[in-house]
Every structure is written in C-alpha cells, then in structure tokens.
CSV table of C-alpha atoms and ligand atoms in Angstrom, one decimal:
chain,number,residue,atom,x,y,z
A,1,MET,CA,148.2,-53.5,158.2
A,2,ALA,CA,146.8,-55.8,155.6
A,3,LEU,CA,144.8,-53.8,153.0
A,4,ARG,CA,141.5,-55.2,151.5
A,5,VAL,CA,140.6,-54.2,148.1
A,6,GLY,CA,137.5,-55.0,146.0
A,7,VAL,CA,137.6,-55.4,142.2
A,8,ILE,CA,134.8,-54.6,139.7
A,9,GLY,CA,135.6,-56.5,136.3
A,10,TYR,CA,138.4,-59.1,137.2
A,11,GLY,CA,139.6,-59.5,133.7
A,12,GLY,CA,143.0,-59.7,131.9
A,13,ARG,CA,144.1,-56.3,132.5
A,14,ILE,CA,143.2,-55.8,136.1
A,15,SER,CA,144.3,-59.3,137.3
A,16,GLY,CA,147.6,-58.6,135.8
A,17,VAL,CA,147.9,-55.1,137.5
A,18,ILE,CA,147.0,-56.6,140.8
A,19,LYS,CA,149.4,-59.4,140.5
A,20,SER,CA,152.4,-57.7,138.8
A,21,CYS,CA,152.1,-54.2,139.9
A,22,ILE,CA,150.2,-54.1,143.3
A,23,ARG,CA,150.8,-57.5,145.2
A,24,ALA,CA,154.4,-57.6,143.8
A,25,LEU,CA,155.0,-54.4,145.7
A,26,ASP,CA,153.1,-55.4,148.8
A,27,ASP,CA,152.0,-58.9,149.0
A,28,THR,CA,149.9,-58.0,152.2
A,29,VAL,CA,147.2,-56.6,149.9
A,30,LYS,CA,144.2,-59.0,149.7
A,31,VAL,CA,141.6,-59.1,147.2
A,32,ALA,CA,138.7,-59.3,149.5
A,33,ALA,CA,135.8,-59.3,147.0
A,34,ILE,CA,135.2,-59.5,143.3
A,35,THR,CA,132.1,-58.2,141.3
A,36,ASP,CA,132.2,-59.8,137.9
A,37,ILE,CA,129.6,-61.6,135.4
A,38,ARG,CA,132.0,-64.7,135.2
A,39,ASN,CA,132.4,-65.4,138.9
A,40,ASP,CA,132.4,-69.1,138.4
A,41,GLU,CA,134.9,-69.0,135.7
A,42,ILE,CA,137.2,-66.7,137.8
A,43,ARG,CA,136.8,-69.0,140.8
A,44,ARG,CA,138.1,-71.9,138.8
A,45,GLN,CA,141.0,-69.9,137.3
A,46,LEU,CA,142.0,-68.8,140.8
A,47,GLY,CA,141.9,-72.2,142.3
A,48,ALA,CA,142.9,-72.0,146.0
A,49,GLU,CA,143.5,-68.2,145.7
A,50,ALA,CA,139.7,-67.9,145.4
A,51,GLU,CA,139.3,-69.0,149.0
A,52,GLY,CA,138.5,-66.1,151.2
A,53,ILE,CA,137.1,-64.0,148.2
A,54,THR,CA,133.7,-63.0,148.2
A,55,PHE,CA,132.0,-62.9,144.9
A,56,TYR,CA,129.2,-60.7,143.9
A,57,ASP,CA,127.1,-60.3,140.8
A,58,ASP,CA,126.2,-56.7,141.7
A,59,ALA,CA,128.6,-53.8,142.5
A,60,ASP,CA,126.4,-51.9,144.7
A,61,ARG,CA,125.9,-55.1,146.9
A,62,MET,CA,129.8,-55.5,147.1
A,63,LEU,CA,130.2,-52.1,148.0
A,64,ASP,CA,127.5,-51.9,150.6
A,65,SER,CA,128.5,-55.1,152.2
A,66,GLU,CA,132.2,-55.1,152.4
A,67,ARG,CA,134.8,-52.9,154.3
A,68,LEU,CA,137.2,-52.0,151.6
A,69,ASP,CA,140.2,-49.8,151.5
A,70,GLY,CA,140.1,-49.3,147.8
A,71,VAL,CA,138.4,-50.5,144.7
A,72,LEU,CA,139.8,-51.5,141.1
A,73,ILE,CA,137.6,-51.0,138.1
A,74,GLY,CA,138.6,-53.4,135.2
A,75,THR,CA,135.4,-53.8,133.1
A,76,ARG,CA,135.3,-53.1,129.4
A,77,CYS,CA,135.2,-49.4,128.4
A,78,THR,CA,131.5,-48.5,128.4
A,79,LEU,CA,131.1,-49.5,132.2
A,80,HIS,CA,134.0,-47.5,133.5
A,81,THR,CA,131.9,-44.5,134.1
A,82,PRO,CA,128.9,-45.9,135.8
A,83,MET,CA,131.0,-48.3,138.0
A,84,ALA,CA,133.3,-45.4,138.9
A,85,ILE,CA,130.3,-43.3,140.1
A,86,LYS,CA,129.1,-46.0,142.3
A,87,VAL,CA,132.7,-46.1,144.0
A,88,MET,CA,133.0,-42.2,144.0
A,89,SER,CA,129.5,-42.1,145.8
A,90,ARG,CA,131.2,-44.1,148.8
A,91,ASN,CA,134.4,-41.9,148.4
A,92,LEU,CA,136.6,-44.8,148.2
A,93,PRO,CA,140.1,-44.8,146.6
A,94,MET,CA,139.9,-46.2,143.2
A,95,TYR,CA,142.1,-47.7,140.4
A,96,LEU,CA,140.1,-46.8,137.2
A,97,GLU,CA,141.0,-48.4,133.8
A,98,LYS,CA,141.1,-46.2,130.7
A,99,PRO,CA,139.2,-44.8,128.8
A,100,VAL,CA,137.4,-43.4,131.9
A,101,ALA,CA,134.4,-42.6,129.7
A,102,VAL,CA,133.4,-43.3,126.2
A,103,ASN,CA,130.8,-40.5,125.2
A,104,LEU,CA,130.0,-36.9,126.1
A,105,GLU,CA,127.2,-38.0,128.6
A,106,GLN,CA,129.5,-40.0,130.6
A,107,ILE,CA,132.3,-37.4,130.3
A,108,LEU,CA,130.1,-34.9,132.1
A,109,ALA,CA,128.7,-37.4,134.6
A,110,LEU,CA,132.1,-38.3,135.7
A,111,HIS,CA,133.1,-34.6,135.9
A,112,GLU,CA,130.1,-33.9,138.0
A,113,ALA,CA,130.7,-36.8,140.4
A,114,SER,CA,134.1,-35.7,140.8
A,115,LYS,CA,133.3,-32.5,142.4
A,116,ARG,CA,132.0,-34.5,145.4
A,117,TYR,CA,134.8,-37.1,145.4
A,118,THR,CA,137.8,-36.3,147.6
A,119,ALA,CA,139.5,-39.8,147.8
A,120,PRO,CA,142.5,-40.4,145.4
A,121,CYS,CA,141.9,-41.8,142.2
A,122,VAL,CA,144.6,-43.4,140.0
A,123,VAL,CA,143.6,-43.6,136.3
A,124,SER,CA,145.5,-46.4,134.5
A,125,PHE,CA,147.8,-44.2,132.4
A,126,PRO,CA,151.2,-45.9,132.8
A,127,LEU,CA,152.8,-44.0,129.8
A,128,ARG,CA,152.9,-40.6,131.7
A,129,LEU,CA,154.7,-42.3,134.7
A,130,SER,CA,157.4,-44.1,132.6
A,131,PRO,CA,160.9,-43.1,133.3
A,132,LEU,CA,161.2,-42.0,129.8
A,133,ALA,CA,158.1,-39.6,129.8
A,134,LEU,CA,159.4,-38.4,133.4
A,135,ARG,CA,162.8,-37.7,132.0
A,136,ALA,CA,161.4,-35.7,129.2
A,137,LYS,CA,159.2,-33.7,131.5
A,138,GLN,CA,162.1,-32.9,133.8
A,139,LEU,CA,164.3,-31.9,130.8
A,140,ILE,CA,161.8,-29.5,129.4
A,141,GLU,CA,161.1,-28.0,133.0
A,142,GLU,CA,164.9,-27.6,133.4
A,143,GLY,CA,164.9,-25.5,130.0
A,144,ALA,CA,166.9,-28.0,128.1
A,145,ILE,CA,165.1,-27.2,124.7
A,146,GLY,CA,163.9,-23.7,125.7
A,147,ARG,CA,160.1,-23.2,125.5
A,148,LEU,CA,158.2,-26.3,124.0
A,149,GLU,CA,157.1,-25.2,120.6
A,150,HIS,CA,156.4,-28.2,118.6
A,151,ILE,CA,155.3,-31.8,119.4
A,152,GLN,CA,155.4,-34.8,116.9
A,153,ALA,CA,154.1,-37.9,118.4
A,154,VAL,CA,153.8,-41.4,116.9
A,155,ASN,CA,152.2,-44.7,117.7
A,156,ASN,CA,152.8,-47.3,115.2
A,157,VAL,CA,151.5,-50.5,116.7
A,158,PRO,CA,152.8,-53.7,115.7
A,159,TYR,CA,150.2,-55.6,117.5
A,160,GLY,CA,147.2,-53.6,115.9
A,161,SER,CA,145.3,-56.7,114.7
A,162,ILE,CA,144.0,-57.2,118.3
A,163,TYR,CA,141.7,-54.3,117.6
A,164,PHE,CA,140.1,-56.4,114.9
A,165,ASP,CA,140.3,-60.1,116.1
A,166,CYS,CA,139.0,-60.0,119.7
A,167,TRP,CA,136.5,-58.0,121.8
A,168,TYR,CA,138.3,-54.9,121.0
A,169,ARG,CA,136.8,-55.2,117.5
A,170,ASP,CA,133.3,-54.2,118.6
A,171,PHE,CA,133.2,-50.4,118.0
A,172,GLY,CA,130.1,-50.1,120.4
A,173,THR,CA,132.5,-51.1,123.1
A,174,THR,CA,135.6,-49.1,122.3
A,175,GLN,CA,134.1,-46.1,120.4
A,176,GLY,CA,137.0,-46.2,118.2
A,177,LEU,CA,140.8,-46.0,118.6
A,178,PHE,CA,141.1,-42.4,119.6
A,179,LEU,CA,139.2,-43.3,122.9
A,180,GLN,CA,140.8,-46.5,123.1
A,181,LYS,CA,144.5,-46.0,122.3
A,182,ALA,CA,145.3,-42.4,121.7
A,183,THR,CA,143.8,-41.7,125.3
A,184,HIS,CA,147.3,-42.7,126.5
A,185,ASP,CA,149.4,-40.7,124.2
A,186,ILE,CA,147.2,-37.5,124.4
A,187,ASP,CA,147.4,-37.9,128.3
A,188,TYR,CA,151.2,-38.2,128.3
A,189,LEU,CA,151.8,-35.3,125.8
A,190,CYS,CA,149.6,-33.1,128.0
A,191,PHE,CA,151.5,-34.2,131.3
A,192,VAL,CA,154.9,-33.7,129.6
A,193,ALA,CA,154.0,-30.3,128.1
A,194,GLY,CA,152.1,-29.2,131.2
A,195,ASP,CA,149.5,-27.9,128.8
A,196,ARG,CA,146.1,-28.8,127.5
A,197,PRO,CA,144.6,-29.0,124.0
A,198,LYS,CA,142.4,-26.1,122.9
A,199,GLN,CA,141.5,-27.1,119.4
A,200,VAL,CA,141.8,-30.3,117.2
A,201,ALA,CA,141.5,-31.3,113.6
A,202,ALA,CA,141.5,-35.1,113.1
A,203,MET,CA,141.3,-37.6,110.3
A,204,MET,CA,140.8,-41.3,110.4
A,205,SER,CA,140.9,-44.2,107.6
A,206,ARG,CA,138.5,-47.0,108.3
A,207,ALA,CA,137.7,-50.3,106.7
A,208,ARG,CA,140.5,-49.9,104.1
A,209,VAL,CA,143.0,-52.5,105.7
A,210,TYR,CA,140.8,-54.5,108.2
A,211,GLY,CA,137.2,-55.1,107.5
A,212,GLY,CA,136.2,-56.4,104.1
A,213,ASP,CA,133.6,-58.7,102.6
A,214,LYS,CA,134.3,-62.0,104.4
A,215,PRO,CA,131.0,-63.3,106.1
A,216,ALA,CA,130.1,-62.1,109.5
A,217,GLY,CA,130.9,-64.4,112.4
A,218,LEU,CA,133.8,-66.1,110.3
A,219,HIS,CA,136.6,-67.6,112.2
A,220,CYS,CA,140.0,-68.5,110.9
A,221,THR,CA,139.5,-72.3,111.3
A,222,ALA,CA,136.5,-72.2,109.1
A,223,CYS,CA,138.0,-69.9,106.5
A,224,ASP,CA,139.2,-71.2,103.0
A,225,GLU,CA,142.2,-69.0,103.5
A,226,PHE,CA,143.4,-70.5,106.7
A,227,GLU,CA,146.7,-71.6,105.4
A,228,THR,CA,147.6,-68.4,103.5
A,229,CYS,CA,146.2,-65.5,105.5
A,230,PRO,CA,148.9,-63.3,107.4
A,231,GLU,CA,146.4,-63.2,110.2
A,232,SER,CA,145.6,-66.7,110.5
A,233,PRO,CA,146.8,-68.8,113.5
A,234,PHE,CA,148.1,-71.5,111.0
A,235,TRP,CA,151.6,-72.5,111.7
A,236,LYS,CA,153.9,-69.5,111.7
A,237,ASN,CA,151.6,-67.1,109.8
A,238,ARG,CA,151.0,-64.9,112.7
A,239,GLN,CA,154.3,-65.2,114.5
A,240,THR,CA,156.1,-63.6,111.5
A,241,GLY,CA,153.7,-60.8,111.5
A,242,LEU,CA,153.3,-59.8,115.2
A,243,GLN,CA,156.0,-59.6,117.9
A,244,PRO,CA,157.4,-63.0,118.8
A,245,GLY,CA,155.4,-64.9,121.3
A,246,TRP,CA,152.3,-62.5,120.9
A,247,ARG,CA,149.0,-64.2,121.3
A,248,GLY,CA,150.1,-67.7,120.3
A,249,ASN,CA,148.1,-69.7,117.7
A,250,ALA,CA,144.5,-69.4,119.0
A,251,ASP,CA,141.5,-69.2,116.5
A,252,HIS,CA,140.0,-65.8,116.4
A,253,PRO,CA,137.1,-64.0,114.6
A,254,CYS,CA,138.3,-62.8,111.0
A,255,CYS,CA,140.0,-59.4,110.7
A,256,PHE,CA,138.5,-59.0,107.2
A,257,SER,CA,134.6,-59.7,107.8
A,258,VAL,CA,131.8,-57.4,107.1
A,259,ASP,CA,131.2,-57.3,111.0
A,260,ILE,CA,134.3,-55.1,111.5
A,261,GLY,CA,131.9,-52.4,110.3
A,262,ASN,CA,132.6,-49.4,108.0
A,263,ASP,CA,132.5,-45.4,108.0
A,264,ALA,CA,128.7,-45.7,107.8
A,265,VAL,CA,128.0,-47.9,110.9
A,266,GLY,CA,131.4,-47.1,112.7
A,267,CYS,CA,134.4,-49.2,113.2
A,268,ASN,CA,137.9,-49.0,114.6
A,269,GLU,CA,140.4,-47.0,112.6
A,270,ASP,CA,143.2,-48.5,110.5
A,271,SER,CA,145.0,-45.3,111.1
A,272,SER,CA,144.2,-41.9,112.4
A,273,SER,CA,145.9,-38.6,113.1
A,274,CYS,CA,145.2,-35.3,114.7
A,275,LEU,CA,146.5,-31.8,114.7
A,276,ILE,CA,146.5,-30.1,118.2
A,277,GLN,CA,146.6,-26.5,119.1
A,278,PHE,CA,147.4,-26.5,122.8
A,279,GLU,CA,146.3,-23.5,125.0
A,280,SER,CA,149.7,-21.9,125.3
A,281,GLY,CA,150.1,-21.9,121.5
A,282,LEU,CA,152.2,-25.0,121.3
A,283,GLN,CA,151.6,-26.9,118.0
A,284,GLY,CA,151.4,-30.7,118.0
A,285,VAL,CA,150.5,-33.8,115.8
A,286,TYR,CA,149.7,-37.2,116.8
A,287,THR,CA,149.4,-40.2,114.5
A,288,GLN,CA,148.6,-43.9,115.0
A,289,ASN,CA,148.8,-46.8,112.7
A,290,PHE,CA,147.4,-50.3,113.6
A,291,PHE,CA,149.0,-52.3,110.7
A,292,ALA,CA,152.7,-51.7,110.9
A,293,ARG,CA,154.6,-54.9,112.1
A,294,ARG,CA,157.7,-56.2,113.8
A,295,ASP,CA,160.6,-53.7,113.8
A,296,ALA,CA,158.4,-50.8,112.4
A,297,GLY,CA,156.8,-50.7,115.9
A,298,ALA,CA,157.2,-47.2,117.3
A,299,ARG,CA,155.7,-45.3,120.1
A,300,GLY,CA,157.1,-42.0,121.3
A,301,ALA,CA,157.4,-38.2,120.6
A,302,THR,CA,159.8,-35.6,119.2
A,303,LEU,CA,159.6,-32.4,121.4
A,304,ILE,CA,161.2,-29.4,119.8
A,305,GLY,CA,161.9,-26.0,121.2
A,306,TYR,CA,164.3,-23.3,119.8
A,307,ASP,CA,167.2,-24.5,121.9
A,308,GLY,CA,166.9,-28.2,121.5
A,309,THR,CA,165.1,-31.4,120.6
A,310,ILE,CA,164.1,-34.3,122.9
A,311,HIS,CA,163.2,-37.6,121.1
A,312,PHE,CA,162.1,-40.7,122.7
A,313,ASP,CA,160.6,-44.0,121.9
A,314,TRP,CA,159.3,-46.7,124.4
A,315,TYR,CA,160.4,-49.7,122.0
A,316,THR,CA,164.1,-48.7,122.3
A,317,ASN,CA,163.6,-47.2,125.7
A,318,VAL,CA,166.1,-44.4,124.6
A,319,LEU,CA,165.6,-40.8,125.0
A,320,LYS,CA,168.0,-38.4,122.9
A,321,LEU,CA,168.6,-34.8,123.7
A,322,THR,CA,170.0,-32.6,121.2
A,323,ARG,CA,171.2,-29.0,122.1
A,324,HIS,CA,170.8,-26.9,119.1
A,325,HIS,CA,173.3,-24.4,120.0
A,326,GLU,CA,176.0,-26.6,121.4
A,327,ASN,CA,177.8,-29.4,119.7
A,328,GLU,CA,176.2,-32.1,121.8
A,329,THR,CA,173.5,-34.7,121.8
A,330,VAL,CA,173.0,-36.9,124.9
A,331,SER,CA,171.3,-40.3,125.0
A,332,TYR,CA,169.5,-41.8,128.1
A,333,LYS,CA,168.9,-45.5,127.9
A,334,MET,CA,166.4,-46.5,130.5
A,335,GLY,CA,166.9,-49.8,132.4
A,336,SER,CA,165.4,-53.0,131.1
A,337,GLU,CA,164.0,-54.0,134.4
A,338,THR,CA,161.3,-51.5,134.4
A,339,GLY,CA,158.3,-53.8,133.7
A,340,GLY,CA,155.1,-53.3,131.5
A,341,HIS,CA,154.3,-50.0,129.5
A,342,GLY,CA,158.0,-48.8,129.8
A,343,GLY,CA,157.9,-49.0,133.8
A,344,GLY,CA,154.6,-47.0,134.2
A,345,ASP,CA,152.6,-49.9,135.3
A,346,MET,CA,154.7,-50.4,138.3
A,347,GLU,CA,154.5,-46.6,139.0
A,348,LEU,CA,150.6,-46.8,138.9
A,349,GLY,CA,150.5,-49.7,141.4
A,350,TYR,CA,152.8,-47.7,143.5
A,351,ASP,CA,150.4,-44.7,143.6
A,352,PHE,CA,147.5,-47.1,144.3
A,353,LEU,CA,149.1,-48.4,147.4
A,354,ARG,CA,150.1,-44.8,148.7
A,355,ALA,CA,146.4,-43.7,147.9
A,356,ILE,CA,144.8,-46.5,149.9
A,357,ARG,CA,147.5,-46.6,152.8
A,358,GLU,CA,148.0,-42.8,153.1
A,359,GLN,CA,145.5,-41.1,151.0
A,360,LYS,CA,148.2,-39.6,148.9
A,361,PRO,CA,147.0,-37.8,145.8
A,362,SER,CA,147.7,-39.7,142.7
A,363,ARG,CA,150.2,-38.7,139.8
A,364,SER,CA,147.5,-39.9,137.4
A,365,PRO,CA,144.4,-38.3,138.7
A,366,LEU,CA,140.7,-38.5,137.5
A,367,ALA,CA,140.8,-35.0,136.1
A,368,ALA,CA,143.5,-36.2,133.7
A,369,GLY,CA,141.4,-39.2,132.7
A,370,ILE,CA,138.4,-37.0,132.0
A,371,GLN,CA,140.6,-34.6,129.9
A,372,SER,CA,141.9,-37.1,127.8
A,373,ALA,CA,138.6,-38.8,127.0
A,374,LEU,CA,137.2,-35.6,126.1
A,375,VAL,CA,140.0,-34.5,123.7
A,376,CYS,CA,139.9,-38.0,122.2
A,377,LEU,CA,136.2,-37.9,121.6
A,378,THR,CA,136.5,-34.4,120.1
A,379,CYS,CA,139.3,-35.7,117.7
A,380,ARG,CA,136.8,-38.5,116.5
A,381,GLN,CA,134.0,-36.0,116.1
A,382,SER,CA,136.5,-33.7,114.2
A,383,ALA,CA,137.4,-36.6,112.0
A,384,GLU,CA,133.7,-37.4,111.3
A,385,GLN,CA,132.8,-33.7,110.5
A,386,ARG,CA,136.0,-33.1,108.8
A,387,GLN,CA,136.3,-29.8,110.8
A,388,PHE,CA,138.6,-28.2,113.3
A,389,LEU,CA,136.7,-28.4,116.7
A,390,ASN,CA,137.3,-26.6,120.2
A,391,VAL,CA,137.7,-29.0,123.0
A,392,PRO,CA,134.4,-28.3,125.1
A,393,TYR,CA,135.8,-28.4,128.6
A,394,PRO,CA,132.9,-28.3,131.1
A,395,ALA,CA,132.9,-25.6,133.9
B,401,NAD,N1,145.8,-49.1,130.9
B,401,NAD,C1,146.2,-50.1,130.1
B,401,NAD,O1,147.3,-49.9,129.4
B,401,NAD,C2,145.2,-51.0,129.5
B,401,NAD,C3,145.7,-52.2,128.9
B,401,NAD,C4,144.7,-53.1,128.5
B,401,NAD,C5,143.4,-53.0,128.7
B,401,NAD,N2,143.0,-51.8,129.4
B,401,NAD,C6,141.6,-51.5,129.5
B,401,NAD,O2,141.0,-52.4,130.6
B,401,NAD,C7,139.6,-52.9,130.2
B,401,NAD,C8,139.6,-54.3,130.4
B,401,NAD,O3,140.3,-54.8,129.3
B,401,NAD,P1,140.5,-56.5,129.5
B,401,NAD,O4,141.5,-56.7,128.2
B,401,NAD,O5,141.0,-56.8,130.8
B,401,NAD,O6,139.0,-57.2,129.2
B,401,NAD,P2,138.5,-58.5,129.8
B,401,NAD,O7,137.3,-58.7,129.0
B,401,NAD,O8,139.5,-59.5,130.0
B,401,NAD,O9,138.0,-58.0,131.4
B,401,NAD,C9,136.8,-57.3,131.5
B,401,NAD,C10,136.2,-58.0,132.8
B,401,NAD,O10,135.0,-57.3,133.2
B,401,NAD,C11,134.0,-58.2,133.3
B,401,NAD,N3,132.5,-57.8,133.3
B,401,NAD,C12,131.8,-57.6,132.2
B,401,NAD,N4,130.7,-57.1,132.6
B,401,NAD,C13,130.6,-56.9,133.7
B,401,NAD,C14,129.7,-56.2,134.8
B,401,NAD,N5,128.5,-55.9,134.4
B,401,NAD,N6,130.0,-56.3,136.0
B,401,NAD,C15,131.1,-56.6,136.6
B,401,NAD,N7,132.2,-57.2,135.6
B,401,NAD,C16,131.8,-57.2,134.4
B,401,NAD,C17,134.1,-59.4,132.4
B,401,NAD,O11,133.6,-60.5,132.8
B,401,NAD,C18,135.8,-59.4,132.5
B,401,NAD,O12,136.2,-60.2,133.5
B,401,NAD,C19,139.4,-52.3,129.0
B,401,NAD,O13,138.5,-51.0,128.9
B,401,NAD,C20,140.6,-51.9,128.3
B,401,NAD,O14,140.5,-50.6,127.4
B,401,NAD,C21,143.8,-50.9,129.8
C-alpha cells in the first residue's frame, strides 16, 4: 500500500532525509502535502514532482484536511515543539528534527503532550543508530570492557563556520551549540552507556574566534578583506579551510561581524565543554570545537572500563577495542557505503517506515529527544552561571 506523508518545513535537511533515507528505501512513499512559508519556491524547485502535492500555509489546516500516514517536521529549531504538539494531538507517527525543544517551557510542554501520545516518533538522532555506536553499545553490554566507568567524548567540527555564516548564526533560533550540536552527542553517549546524566558542569567560549567588530550585515563580497580572509568565498580561500567540496564559493554573511553577538546578548560558542556525572556514578566529559579544520576533524568517544577501552571516531569509521588484561587490540572498520551521519540517517528512515507501516516503536524515541534537550539546556545554564547543576527531569 502506498504511504502518504505530510511535511511541515520542507527545507534542506528534511527534503534530503525524504529523498536519500525514506524514498531510497521505499519509493511508494508519497509526499502528499507540504506546509511551508516558501511554497512557491519549493514548487519551482520540485518542478514536475510538485504535481500531486497539496501545499498549505498552515499546519493545522494540512493536518485537518489530509489523510496522512505520518508527518515529518523539518522547520528550524524554535518551531519543532509547537509543530510536534499539533501532530501529537492527532496521534500521528512523526519524524521530528532535533533539537526537539529550545527552552525549558518547550521541553515541559512536549513532555506533557507525550503522556497522551501513543504513535511512534522518530527523533532525528542518526549517530545513536550508526553502526559504530551500535557496535560500541553491543561490546559494552557483552562485558568487553567491564563496567563502563569513564567517557571522554570529542567533536572537533571541521565545517564549524556554518554556525556563523548562515541562518545557524542566529542565536535566537539555535539557542547555542549545546542545543544545536551537542544534543546529538549527549544522546548517543546516553544511549551507548544505558544511563542518563544527573549533574553537569559546563564552560563555553564565545566571540573570541568568531564575531568581532566588522559591521552588522556585512557580506564577503562587500568586504575589503575579500581576497585575504580565510572565510571568504574568494577563489580557494574556503576550500583549503573546509572539507573539500563543502559549500562552494557562495557569498555569505561575515563570520567576524558584530551581529554574531557576544556573551552579553548571547551567541553560538567557538568551543564548549561539559563534565557529566551520570546517575550510575559513571563520569563523562564532552568537548566541542567549531574552528578546527581539515584532518583535525574528529567526532567520537573513548569509553573506558577496568577491563578495556573502546575508542571510535566517525571520521575514520573505525572502532578499536583494547582488552586491558589480554595482549590484544581489535579494530572494526565500518563499510564506506553506509551513507550520511555514519550510516545513522538510513537507519532513521528505516525506523520511520516501520513506524508508519507497522506502528513499530522507534529506536530514537521522543523521550530521548526530550532528555537530550534538557541536558543540553542545563549545560548552557551551568556555563552561564558557572555552577554544577542537577538536570531537572520532569515527573
Ligand atoms: N538531524 C540532523 O543531523 C540535522 C542536520 C541538519 C539540520 N538539522 C535540523 O533541521 C532543522 C532544519 O534545518 P535546515 O538546514 O533544513 O533549515 P532550512 O531553513 O533549510 O529548512 C527549514 C524549513 O522550514 C520552513 N519554515 C519556516 N517557518 C515555517 C513555518 N512557520 N511553517 C512551516 N515551515 C516553515 C522554511 O521555509 C524551510 O523550508 C534545524 O532545526 C536543524 O537543526 C538536523
């Protein structure tokens, strides 16, 4: 039976998920309806594909008018919670982009709505379902390193200037890079460890690398440093700084302008870190950086027990297990055909299909999205207040 899905916010991320991770697995899935504020532009972009899609400018009207098997939400961050609550009130299966919420009010509203919501929800956390994370979880559960005692997790983002040169630079929308970026990493760490954070102590550095005194609204092509700035699209400036092929040579807002913000008005971090005390007593540390480049890119974790150490990194797609009391280290190299986010994107698509076809529970559920958003928000507050804070889980 052909499946009909509706989309709220048909932007870059969700259109990619639909094409590469849902319709690639099942091309009978049909986008029946779209709600967006750019409907004319989307119609033009889709061309012939737009025929048969009904466009709405109001999510409630779409949800009331269409018979849908499931809904995908791909708006920017601040609208995830309000749109999710609309879908949840119709008890429809849902694919929800992260972060699922950006403030405590939204987190609590989502938590309340989830008590009456029984349909499956797939939160867009691909890392937890990547083969690397699943292998790490399996090895820990088999006892390969003994009881997990210590986590050291890193995310050195070699494409980090996107958080300063496009819509992501708007702190009002992202609410900072714990919620925007670390939400993935905090989630996979909890998933792999089978534990949840009790207390966090965080720190962040802002407006030391990005931001500055260039005028608000400045774009590269109007700047007198166009030919020399490493963030400029001029010739090869950016290609040598970012991963090859990433983002091309498009003009963009200045990464070093006053409108990036600062500590007083809020802005995305250049780097940020947190200590995490988990409920079991497990200790963790996570640190993220947005100005490392090229081969310095790293994303993964070292997980240590008395009996062994697991280390994995999504840039190499390798997991290494060292057994402390045997003369042995084993490496697992994951296949290169796994797709986006170390293969996790495809797994999310698979879970959404099972959710809408069979009502099968998701391996990336709403509760995980809510938990991660709450931990990340608590990290930001800890950094702002320079205090250890307990994570205030709702009842
Ligand atoms: N899970 C992941 O790995 C991952 C990766 C990239 C982005 N994201 C998340 O996906 C979200 C979208 O990012 P993007 O890069 O696709 O942004 P985008 O701007 O390309 O897409 C957002 C879409 O929402 C639409 N929109 C805005 N206001 C709306 C409204 N009131 N009603 C309906 N639609 C509306 C926009 O017109 C646009 O089409 C972000 O929250 C981002 O954090 C997640």
